[in-house]
Amino acid sequence: MSEKRRTLVLMRHAKSAYPDEVADHDRPLAPRGEREAGLAGDWLRAGPPVDPPVQAVLCSSATRTRQTLQRTGIEAPVHITDRLYGASPGAVIAEINAAETTFGFDMDTLLVIGHEPTTSALALALSGAPGTNATAAEHISVKYPTSALAVLHVNGSWAEVELGSAALTAFHIPR
């Protein structure tokens, strides 16, 4: 495994609305979600613990995840995929493992915007490497609210990301 340190940010989509007769995939953000996604973007751009800044984004194809990304104001190459909607943690790891091929460049910081219960399960399953913040892991195990962000550090390439290979360093709930 190479020693290059990378930053992986796992974000749950912002609070969504529940309009009548709208399929789950097509649900939009609620006003609270729009506000909190903006706060999440402010936090992501503020620097540590997300440093360097987000350089690429993997985003579920669901309306609420795409709107979350838009509201964050993050400007980076984006890959929107149906594979992250209703995905298992293993399917998300496969997308992360393929990130360099997907984007055509080697990024230092990758943001993944997805759904529960996958995002919390993934954050906990990837964590465990030296430097993991036990308090952050405990908070995630209790609840992973909408707009929340887990920051993990990985040594090695994106293709080498696997269970237990990351240090969970921060968990932030933008309110």
JSON list of C-alpha atoms in Angstrom, two decimals:
[
{"chain": "A", "resi": 1, "resn": "MET", "atom": "CA", "xyz": [0.00, 0.00, 0.00]},
{"chain": "A", "resi": 2, "resn": "SER", "atom": "CA", "xyz": [1.40, 3.42, -0.89]},
{"chain": "A", "resi": 3, "resn": "GLU", "atom": "CA", "xyz": [1.73, 6.00, 1.86]},
{"chain": "A", "resi": 4, "resn": "LYS", "atom": "CA", "xyz": [-0.09, 8.88, 0.13]},
{"chain": "A", "resi": 5, "resn": "ARG", "atom": "CA", "xyz": [-2.77, 10.18, 2.49]},
{"chain": "A", "resi": 6, "resn": "ARG", "atom": "CA", "xyz": [-6.21, 10.80, 1.02]},
{"chain": "A", "resi": 7, "resn": "THR", "atom": "CA", "xyz": [-9.36, 12.28, 2.50]},
{"chain": "A", "resi": 8, "resn": "LEU", "atom": "CA", "xyz": [-12.74, 10.63, 2.00]},
{"chain": "A", "resi": 9, "resn": "VAL", "atom": "CA", "xyz": [-15.86, 12.55, 3.04]},
{"chain": "A", "resi": 10, "resn": "LEU", "atom": "CA", "xyz": [-19.13, 10.64, 3.36]},
{"chain": "A", "resi": 11, "resn": "MET", "atom": "CA", "xyz": [-22.20, 12.87, 3.35]},
{"chain": "A", "resi": 12, "resn": "ARG", "atom": "CA", "xyz": [-25.80, 11.92, 3.87]},
{"chain": "A", "resi": 13, "resn": "HIS", "atom": "CA", "xyz": [-28.16, 13.94, 1.69]},
{"chain": "A", "resi": 14, "resn": "ALA", "atom": "CA", "xyz": [-29.89, 16.94, 3.26]},
{"chain": "A", "resi": 15, "resn": "LYS", "atom": "CA", "xyz": [-33.42, 16.82, 4.71]},
{"chain": "A", "resi": 16, "resn": "SER", "atom": "CA", "xyz": [-35.93, 15.95, 2.00]},
{"chain": "A", "resi": 17, "resn": "ALA", "atom": "CA", "xyz": [-39.57, 16.77, 1.54]},
{"chain": "A", "resi": 18, "resn": "TYR", "atom": "CA", "xyz": [-42.30, 14.15, 1.20]},
{"chain": "A", "resi": 19, "resn": "PRO", "atom": "CA", "xyz": [-44.67, 15.49, -1.47]},
{"chain": "A", "resi": 20, "resn": "ASP", "atom": "CA", "xyz": [-47.69, 13.36, -2.30]},
{"chain": "A", "resi": 21, "resn": "GLU", "atom": "CA", "xyz": [-47.38, 11.04, -5.29]},
{"chain": "A", "resi": 22, "resn": "VAL", "atom": "CA", "xyz": [-43.64, 11.59, -5.74]},
{"chain": "A", "resi": 23, "resn": "ALA", "atom": "CA", "xyz": [-41.47, 8.48, -5.97]},
{"chain": "A", "resi": 24, "resn": "ASP", "atom": "CA", "xyz": [-38.72, 8.13, -3.36]},
{"chain": "A", "resi": 25, "resn": "HIS", "atom": "CA", "xyz": [-35.97, 8.64, -5.97]},
{"chain": "A", "resi": 26, "resn": "ASP", "atom": "CA", "xyz": [-37.56, 11.95, -7.02]},
{"chain": "A", "resi": 27, "resn": "ARG", "atom": "CA", "xyz": [-38.15, 13.54, -3.60]},
{"chain": "A", "resi": 28, "resn": "PRO", "atom": "CA", "xyz": [-36.73, 17.10, -3.45]},
{"chain": "A", "resi": 29, "resn": "LEU", "atom": "CA", "xyz": [-35.08, 18.88, -0.55]},
{"chain": "A", "resi": 30, "resn": "ALA", "atom": "CA", "xyz": [-37.18, 20.52, 2.14]},
{"chain": "A", "resi": 31, "resn": "PRO", "atom": "CA", "xyz": [-36.41, 24.16, 2.98]},
{"chain": "A", "resi": 32, "resn": "ARG", "atom": "CA", "xyz": [-34.48, 22.99, 6.07]},
{"chain": "A", "resi": 33, "resn": "GLY", "atom": "CA", "xyz": [-32.44, 20.70, 3.83]},
{"chain": "A", "resi": 34, "resn": "GLU", "atom": "CA", "xyz": [-31.59, 23.53, 1.46]},
{"chain": "A", "resi": 35, "resn": "ARG", "atom": "CA", "xyz": [-30.29, 25.60, 4.37]},
{"chain": "A", "resi": 36, "resn": "GLU", "atom": "CA", "xyz": [-28.34, 22.77, 6.00]},
{"chain": "A", "resi": 37, "resn": "ALA", "atom": "CA", "xyz": [-26.73, 21.66, 2.73]},
{"chain": "A", "resi": 38, "resn": "GLY", "atom": "CA", "xyz": [-25.43, 25.21, 2.36]},
{"chain": "A", "resi": 39, "resn": "LEU", "atom": "CA", "xyz": [-24.01, 25.05, 5.90]},
{"chain": "A", "resi": 40, "resn": "ALA", "atom": "CA", "xyz": [-22.36, 21.72, 5.04]},
{"chain": "A", "resi": 41, "resn": "GLY", "atom": "CA", "xyz": [-20.74, 23.32, 2.00]},
{"chain": "A", "resi": 42, "resn": "ASP", "atom": "CA", "xyz": [-19.45, 26.18, 4.15]},
{"chain": "A", "resi": 43, "resn": "TRP", "atom": "CA", "xyz": [-17.91, 23.66, 6.56]},
{"chain": "A", "resi": 44, "resn": "LEU", "atom": "CA", "xyz": [-16.34, 21.65, 3.72]},
{"chain": "A", "resi": 45, "resn": "ARG", "atom": "CA", "xyz": [-14.70, 24.77, 2.28]},
{"chain": "A", "resi": 46, "resn": "ALA", "atom": "CA", "xyz": [-13.46, 26.03, 5.68]},
{"chain": "A", "resi": 47, "resn": "GLY", "atom": "CA", "xyz": [-10.39, 23.81, 5.63]},
{"chain": "A", "resi": 48, "resn": "PRO", "atom": "CA", "xyz": [-9.36, 21.25, 8.22]},
{"chain": "A", "resi": 49, "resn": "PRO", "atom": "CA", "xyz": [-10.48, 18.61, 8.80]},
{"chain": "A", "resi": 50, "resn": "VAL", "atom": "CA", "xyz": [-11.24, 18.56, 5.04]},
{"chain": "A", "resi": 51, "resn": "ASP", "atom": "CA", "xyz": [-7.90, 19.49, 3.56]},
{"chain": "A", "resi": 52, "resn": "PRO", "atom": "CA", "xyz": [-7.10, 19.63, 0.72]},
{"chain": "A", "resi": 53, "resn": "PRO", "atom": "CA", "xyz": [-10.47, 20.82, -0.61]},
{"chain": "A", "resi": 54, "resn": "VAL", "atom": "CA", "xyz": [-12.90, 18.44, -2.32]},
{"chain": "A", "resi": 55, "resn": "GLN", "atom": "CA", "xyz": [-11.50, 17.59, -5.76]},
{"chain": "A", "resi": 56, "resn": "ALA", "atom": "CA", "xyz": [-14.16, 15.13, -6.99]},
{"chain": "A", "resi": 57, "resn": "VAL", "atom": "CA", "xyz": [-17.70, 14.09, -6.05]},
{"chain": "A", "resi": 58, "resn": "LEU", "atom": "CA", "xyz": [-19.53, 10.77, -6.38]},
{"chain": "A", "resi": 59, "resn": "CYS", "atom": "CA", "xyz": [-23.25, 11.47, -6.04]},
{"chain": "A", "resi": 60, "resn": "SER", "atom": "CA", "xyz": [-26.35, 9.30, -6.03]},
{"chain": "A", "resi": 61, "resn": "SER", "atom": "CA", "xyz": [-28.75, 9.99, -8.88]},
{"chain": "A", "resi": 62, "resn": "ALA", "atom": "CA", "xyz": [-31.65, 10.74, -6.49]},
{"chain": "A", "resi": 63, "resn": "THR", "atom": "CA", "xyz": [-33.08, 14.25, -6.72]},
{"chain": "A", "resi": 64, "resn": "ARG", "atom": "CA", "xyz": [-32.36, 15.01, -3.05]},
{"chain": "A", "resi": 65, "resn": "THR", "atom": "CA", "xyz": [-28.67, 14.05, -3.34]},
{"chain": "A", "resi": 66, "resn": "ARG", "atom": "CA", "xyz": [-28.16, 16.08, -6.51]},
{"chain": "A", "resi": 67, "resn": "GLN", "atom": "CA", "xyz": [-29.88, 19.08, -4.89]},
{"chain": "A", "resi": 68, "resn": "THR", "atom": "CA", "xyz": [-27.74, 18.61, -1.77]},
{"chain": "A", "resi": 69, "resn": "LEU", "atom": "CA", "xyz": [-24.61, 18.80, -3.90]},
{"chain": "A", "resi": 70, "resn": "GLN", "atom": "CA", "xyz": [-25.89, 21.90, -5.69]},
{"chain": "A", "resi": 71, "resn": "ARG", "atom": "CA", "xyz": [-26.65, 23.64, -2.38]},
{"chain": "A", "resi": 72, "resn": "THR", "atom": "CA", "xyz": [-23.19, 22.89, -0.96]},
{"chain": "A", "resi": 73, "resn": "GLY", "atom": "CA", "xyz": [-21.64, 25.06, -3.65]},
{"chain": "A", "resi": 74, "resn": "ILE", "atom": "CA", "xyz": [-18.78, 22.59, -4.06]},
{"chain": "A", "resi": 75, "resn": "GLU", "atom": "CA", "xyz": [-17.13, 23.10, -7.43]},
{"chain": "A", "resi": 76, "resn": "ALA", "atom": "CA", "xyz": [-15.42, 19.90, -8.48]},
{"chain": "A", "resi": 77, "resn": "PRO", "atom": "CA", "xyz": [-15.90, 17.25, -11.15]},
{"chain": "A", "resi": 78, "resn": "VAL", "atom": "CA", "xyz": [-19.03, 15.20, -10.40]},
{"chain": "A", "resi": 79, "resn": "HIS", "atom": "CA", "xyz": [-20.05, 11.67, -11.30]},
{"chain": "A", "resi": 80, "resn": "ILE", "atom": "CA", "xyz": [-23.77, 11.05, -10.74]},
{"chain": "A", "resi": 81, "resn": "THR", "atom": "CA", "xyz": [-24.65, 7.38, -10.62]},
{"chain": "A", "resi": 82, "resn": "ASP", "atom": "CA", "xyz": [-27.68, 5.18, -10.02]},
{"chain": "A", "resi": 83, "resn": "ARG", "atom": "CA", "xyz": [-25.30, 2.72, -8.33]},
{"chain": "A", "resi": 84, "resn": "LEU", "atom": "CA", "xyz": [-25.26, 4.85, -5.15]},
{"chain": "A", "resi": 85, "resn": "TYR", "atom": "CA", "xyz": [-29.06, 4.90, -4.81]},
{"chain": "A", "resi": 86, "resn": "GLY", "atom": "CA", "xyz": [-30.11, 2.00, -2.59]},
{"chain": "A", "resi": 87, "resn": "ALA", "atom": "CA", "xyz": [-26.53, 0.78, -2.57]},
{"chain": "A", "resi": 88, "resn": "SER", "atom": "CA", "xyz": [-24.90, -1.58, -0.11]},
{"chain": "A", "resi": 89, "resn": "PRO", "atom": "CA", "xyz": [-21.68, -0.48, 1.58]},
{"chain": "A", "resi": 90, "resn": "GLY", "atom": "CA", "xyz": [-19.81, -2.89, -0.70]},
{"chain": "A", "resi": 91, "resn": "ALA", "atom": "CA", "xyz": [-21.25, -1.23, -3.81]},
{"chain": "A", "resi": 92, "resn": "VAL", "atom": "CA", "xyz": [-20.16, 2.20, -2.54]},
{"chain": "A", "resi": 93, "resn": "ILE", "atom": "CA", "xyz": [-16.66, 0.85, -1.83]},
{"chain": "A", "resi": 94, "resn": "ALA", "atom": "CA", "xyz": [-16.55, -0.42, -5.42]},
{"chain": "A", "resi": 95, "resn": "GLU", "atom": "CA", "xyz": [-17.39, 3.10, -6.66]},
{"chain": "A", "resi": 96, "resn": "ILE", "atom": "CA", "xyz": [-14.67, 4.58, -4.42]},
{"chain": "A", "resi": 97, "resn": "ASN", "atom": "CA", "xyz": [-12.18, 1.95, -5.62]},
{"chain": "A", "resi": 98, "resn": "ALA", "atom": "CA", "xyz": [-12.90, 2.99, -9.22]},
{"chain": "A", "resi": 99, "resn": "ALA", "atom": "CA", "xyz": [-12.74, 6.78, -8.57]},
{"chain": "A", "resi": 100, "resn": "GLU", "atom": "CA", "xyz": [-9.44, 7.38, -10.33]},
{"chain": "A", "resi": 101, "resn": "THR", "atom": "CA", "xyz": [-10.71, 5.57, -13.44]},
{"chain": "A", "resi": 102, "resn": "THR", "atom": "CA", "xyz": [-14.15, 7.23, -13.22]},
{"chain": "A", "resi": 103, "resn": "PHE", "atom": "CA", "xyz": [-12.71, 10.75, -13.09]},
{"chain": "A", "resi": 104, "resn": "GLY", "atom": "CA", "xyz": [-9.56, 10.18, -15.13]},
{"chain": "A", "resi": 105, "resn": "PHE", "atom": "CA", "xyz": [-7.27, 11.72, -12.50]},
{"chain": "A", "resi": 106, "resn": "ASP", "atom": "CA", "xyz": [-5.89, 10.98, -9.05]},
{"chain": "A", "resi": 107, "resn": "MET", "atom": "CA", "xyz": [-7.64, 13.15, -6.46]},
{"chain": "A", "resi": 108, "resn": "ASP", "atom": "CA", "xyz": [-6.58, 13.73, -2.87]},
{"chain": "A", "resi": 109, "resn": "THR", "atom": "CA", "xyz": [-10.08, 14.45, -1.51]},
{"chain": "A", "resi": 110, "resn": "LEU", "atom": "CA", "xyz": [-13.25, 12.65, -2.58]},
{"chain": "A", "resi": 111, "resn": "LEU", "atom": "CA", "xyz": [-16.79, 13.50, -1.46]},
{"chain": "A", "resi": 112, "resn": "VAL", "atom": "CA", "xyz": [-19.49, 10.80, -1.65]},
{"chain": "A", "resi": 113, "resn": "ILE", "atom": "CA", "xyz": [-23.12, 11.93, -1.26]},
{"chain": "A", "resi": 114, "resn": "GLY", "atom": "CA", "xyz": [-25.52, 9.11, -0.49]},
{"chain": "A", "resi": 115, "resn": "HIS", "atom": "CA", "xyz": [-28.24, 7.71, 1.73]},
{"chain": "A", "resi": 116, "resn": "GLU", "atom": "CA", "xyz": [-28.96, 6.01, 5.02]},
{"chain": "A", "resi": 117, "resn": "PRO", "atom": "CA", "xyz": [-28.54, 3.37, 6.29]},
{"chain": "A", "resi": 118, "resn": "THR", "atom": "CA", "xyz": [-25.62, 2.85, 3.91]},
{"chain": "A", "resi": 119, "resn": "THR", "atom": "CA", "xyz": [-23.63, 5.98, 4.78]},
{"chain": "A", "resi": 120, "resn": "SER", "atom": "CA", "xyz": [-23.38, 5.23, 8.50]},
{"chain": "A", "resi": 121, "resn": "ALA", "atom": "CA", "xyz": [-22.66, 1.54, 7.90]},
{"chain": "A", "resi": 122, "resn": "LEU", "atom": "CA", "xyz": [-19.95, 2.45, 5.41]},
{"chain": "A", "resi": 123, "resn": "ALA", "atom": "CA", "xyz": [-18.30, 5.04, 7.69]},
{"chain": "A", "resi": 124, "resn": "LEU", "atom": "CA", "xyz": [-18.13, 2.54, 10.54]},
{"chain": "A", "resi": 125, "resn": "ALA", "atom": "CA", "xyz": [-17.03, -0.37, 8.33]},
{"chain": "A", "resi": 126, "resn": "LEU", "atom": "CA", "xyz": [-14.19, 1.61, 6.75]},
{"chain": "A", "resi": 127, "resn": "SER", "atom": "CA", "xyz": [-12.95, 3.05, 10.05]},
{"chain": "A", "resi": 128, "resn": "GLY", "atom": "CA", "xyz": [-10.65, 1.34, 12.49]},
{"chain": "A", "resi": 129, "resn": "ALA", "atom": "CA", "xyz": [-7.21, 2.31, 11.24]},
{"chain": "A", "resi": 130, "resn": "PRO", "atom": "CA", "xyz": [-4.88, 4.04, 13.72]},
{"chain": "A", "resi": 131, "resn": "GLY", "atom": "CA", "xyz": [-6.10, 7.57, 14.44]},
{"chain": "A", "resi": 132, "resn": "THR", "atom": "CA", "xyz": [-9.79, 6.69, 14.45]},
{"chain": "A", "resi": 133, "resn": "ASN", "atom": "CA", "xyz": [-11.81, 9.02, 16.67]},
{"chain": "A", "resi": 134, "resn": "ALA", "atom": "CA", "xyz": [-13.86, 6.74, 18.95]},
{"chain": "A", "resi": 135, "resn": "THR", "atom": "CA", "xyz": [-16.23, 9.57, 19.91]},
{"chain": "A", "resi": 136, "resn": "ALA", "atom": "CA", "xyz": [-17.04, 10.26, 16.25]},
{"chain": "A", "resi": 137, "resn": "ALA", "atom": "CA", "xyz": [-17.66, 6.54, 15.67]},
{"chain": "A", "resi": 138, "resn": "GLU", "atom": "CA", "xyz": [-19.97, 6.42, 18.68]},
{"chain": "A", "resi": 139, "resn": "HIS", "atom": "CA", "xyz": [-21.97, 9.40, 17.40]},
{"chain": "A", "resi": 140, "resn": "ILE", "atom": "CA", "xyz": [-22.32, 7.75, 13.98]},
{"chain": "A", "resi": 141, "resn": "SER", "atom": "CA", "xyz": [-23.46, 4.49, 15.56]},
{"chain": "A", "resi": 142, "resn": "VAL", "atom": "CA", "xyz": [-26.25, 6.34, 17.39]},
{"chain": "A", "resi": 143, "resn": "LYS", "atom": "CA", "xyz": [-27.49, 8.48, 14.48]},
{"chain": "A", "resi": 144, "resn": "TYR", "atom": "CA", "xyz": [-26.29, 9.82, 11.13]},
{"chain": "A", "resi": 145, "resn": "PRO", "atom": "CA", "xyz": [-28.59, 12.82, 10.60]},
{"chain": "A", "resi": 146, "resn": "THR", "atom": "CA", "xyz": [-29.35, 14.43, 7.26]},
{"chain": "A", "resi": 147, "resn": "SER", "atom": "CA", "xyz": [-26.52, 16.64, 5.93]},
{"chain": "A", "resi": 148, "resn": "ALA", "atom": "CA", "xyz": [-24.02, 15.01, 8.31]},
{"chain": "A", "resi": 149, "resn": "LEU", "atom": "CA", "xyz": [-20.44, 14.46, 7.16]},
{"chain": "A", "resi": 150, "resn": "ALA", "atom": "CA", "xyz": [-17.89, 11.86, 8.19]},
{"chain": "A", "resi": 151, "resn": "VAL", "atom": "CA", "xyz": [-14.25, 12.55, 7.38]},
{"chain": "A", "resi": 152, "resn": "LEU", "atom": "CA", "xyz": [-11.95, 9.58, 6.93]},
{"chain": "A", "resi": 153, "resn": "HIS", "atom": "CA", "xyz": [-8.26, 9.49, 6.09]},
{"chain": "A", "resi": 154, "resn": "VAL", "atom": "CA", "xyz": [-6.85, 6.69, 3.99]},
{"chain": "A", "resi": 155, "resn": "ASN", "atom": "CA", "xyz": [-3.23, 5.83, 3.27]},
{"chain": "A", "resi": 156, "resn": "GLY", "atom": "CA", "xyz": [-2.91, 4.41, -0.22]},
{"chain": "A", "resi": 157, "resn": "SER", "atom": "CA", "xyz": [-4.78, 4.60, -3.47]},
{"chain": "A", "resi": 158, "resn": "TRP", "atom": "CA", "xyz": [-8.56, 4.75, -3.86]},
{"chain": "A", "resi": 159, "resn": "ALA", "atom": "CA", "xyz": [-8.35, 1.25, -5.35]},
{"chain": "A", "resi": 160, "resn": "GLU", "atom": "CA", "xyz": [-6.96, 0.01, -2.01]},
{"chain": "A", "resi": 161, "resn": "VAL", "atom": "CA", "xyz": [-9.82, 1.30, 0.17]},
{"chain": "A", "resi": 162, "resn": "GLU", "atom": "CA", "xyz": [-11.34, -1.63, 2.04]},
{"chain": "A", "resi": 163, "resn": "LEU", "atom": "CA", "xyz": [-13.03, -2.47, 5.32]},
{"chain": "A", "resi": 164, "resn": "GLY", "atom": "CA", "xyz": [-11.04, -1.17, 8.28]},
{"chain": "A", "resi": 165, "resn": "SER", "atom": "CA", "xyz": [-8.54, 0.72, 6.11]},
{"chain": "A", "resi": 166, "resn": "ALA", "atom": "CA", "xyz": [-9.47, 4.28, 7.11]},
{"chain": "A", "resi": 167, "resn": "ALA", "atom": "CA", "xyz": [-9.12, 6.47, 10.16]},
{"chain": "A", "resi": 168, "resn": "LEU", "atom": "CA", "xyz": [-12.41, 8.19, 11.00]},
{"chain": "A", "resi": 169, "resn": "THR", "atom": "CA", "xyz": [-11.19, 11.60, 12.14]},
{"chain": "A", "resi": 170, "resn": "ALA", "atom": "CA", "xyz": [-14.30, 13.81, 12.30]},
{"chain": "A", "resi": 171, "resn": "PHE", "atom": "CA", "xyz": [-18.09, 13.76, 12.24]},
{"chain": "A", "resi": 172, "resn": "HIS", "atom": "CA", "xyz": [-19.95, 17.01, 11.67]},
{"chain": "A", "resi": 173, "resn": "ILE", "atom": "CA", "xyz": [-23.66, 17.83, 11.71]},
{"chain": "A", "resi": 174, "resn": "PRO", "atom": "CA", "xyz": [-24.30, 21.22, 10.08]},
{"chain": "A", "resi": 175, "resn": "ARG", "atom": "CA", "xyz": [-27.05, 23.05, 11.94]}
]
